[in-house]
């Protein structure tokens, strides 16, 4: 029975502005998904684990799209039916790249030779992710496949170009709140903002792009926190935060973070704060208590340690 793994991602900088050609900076997470396919479990069709209706339809479409890709890569009998198992510790649908992780895990299970050629792996995962996002940027799948930290420069209509990023040694306190709006709704709201105030919108996107580029060139932990705060202010101005996200950011800052921001599309979802050394570890429980007292629902909260070693 083929088994594959796909890593999640955390987008540090460049959300929304990457759509307009500016760079994004993010990291691969140790959290991920494992996918297995038992082709002998049923004679036809796919048997899926319990999933929300939209996700189940997308997963089925991705499985159906897998066979022609696998055939291109020399797999003689790619699975066309079977029982699919999805496990892992990656929170779903809150901005950690779960659809990209599923695509990479599915390919890893079916075409294990791809892991030795990351660019071809990325291209194949990008093709599969069209099932989940009609015009994916390629950023999430790139961060899922490449270790460590990366800067990704959009090159529409193809994949972004990628460069390694050396981040400072520090810790991130990472979490997520339930999504209040879909990614499509958020992108639509951003476009409406553009239509109302084109000049102001362009300045905001340029600022987000400049901040991402600054981090890509290299910063220390204090500067990383400051840049996170600056980027979050722009995203708030764009209407992408929520009361729950604001409460999470405030709680993190009150526990000594150097800076904090939302991550991803916004409207709820992922966020992170930057801490020196191992301070995020000691802050985690206190942040949990603050949010519980404020009755803010958090779906996950964990610590990520950054090292100065660049991605490979």
Short mmCIF file of C-alpha atoms in Angstrom, two decimals, residues 2-3 6 25 28 41 89 104 124 131 136 140-141 153 182 188 204-205 215 221 228 258 286 294:
data_model
loop_
_atom_site.label_atom_id
_atom_site.label_comp_id
_atom_site.label_asym_id
_atom_site.label_seq_id
_atom_site.Cartn_x
_atom_site.Cartn_y
_atom_site.Cartn_z
CA UNK A 2 1.66 3.27 -1.10
CA UNK A 3 2.17 5.89 1.61
CA UNK A 6 3.47 16.24 2.58
CA UNK A 25 8.78 34.53 2.21
CA UNK A 28 8.20 24.54 5.60
CA UNK A 41 -10.06 -2.22 -0.52
CA UNK A 89 -0.90 16.83 12.69
CA UNK A 104 2.65 16.54 -2.26
CA UNK A 124 3.47 18.08 -10.55
CA UNK A 131 -8.15 21.23 -8.30
CA UNK A 136 -2.73 28.63 -7.48
CA UNK A 140 2.23 26.77 -1.00
CA UNK A 141 3.41 23.72 -2.93
CA UNK A 153 9.18 35.41 -6.72
CA UNK A 182 -13.08 31.87 2.52
CA UNK A 188 -12.49 39.43 -3.72
CA UNK A 204 -0.02 48.96 0.45
CA UNK A 205 0.98 46.15 -1.90
CA UNK A 215 13.47 39.74 5.08
CA UNK A 221 15.37 38.66 15.20
CA UNK A 228 6.08 41.49 11.07
CA UNK A 258 9.14 41.23 19.17
CA UNK A 286 0.31 32.24 29.16
CA UNK A 294 -11.06 36.43 26.59
#
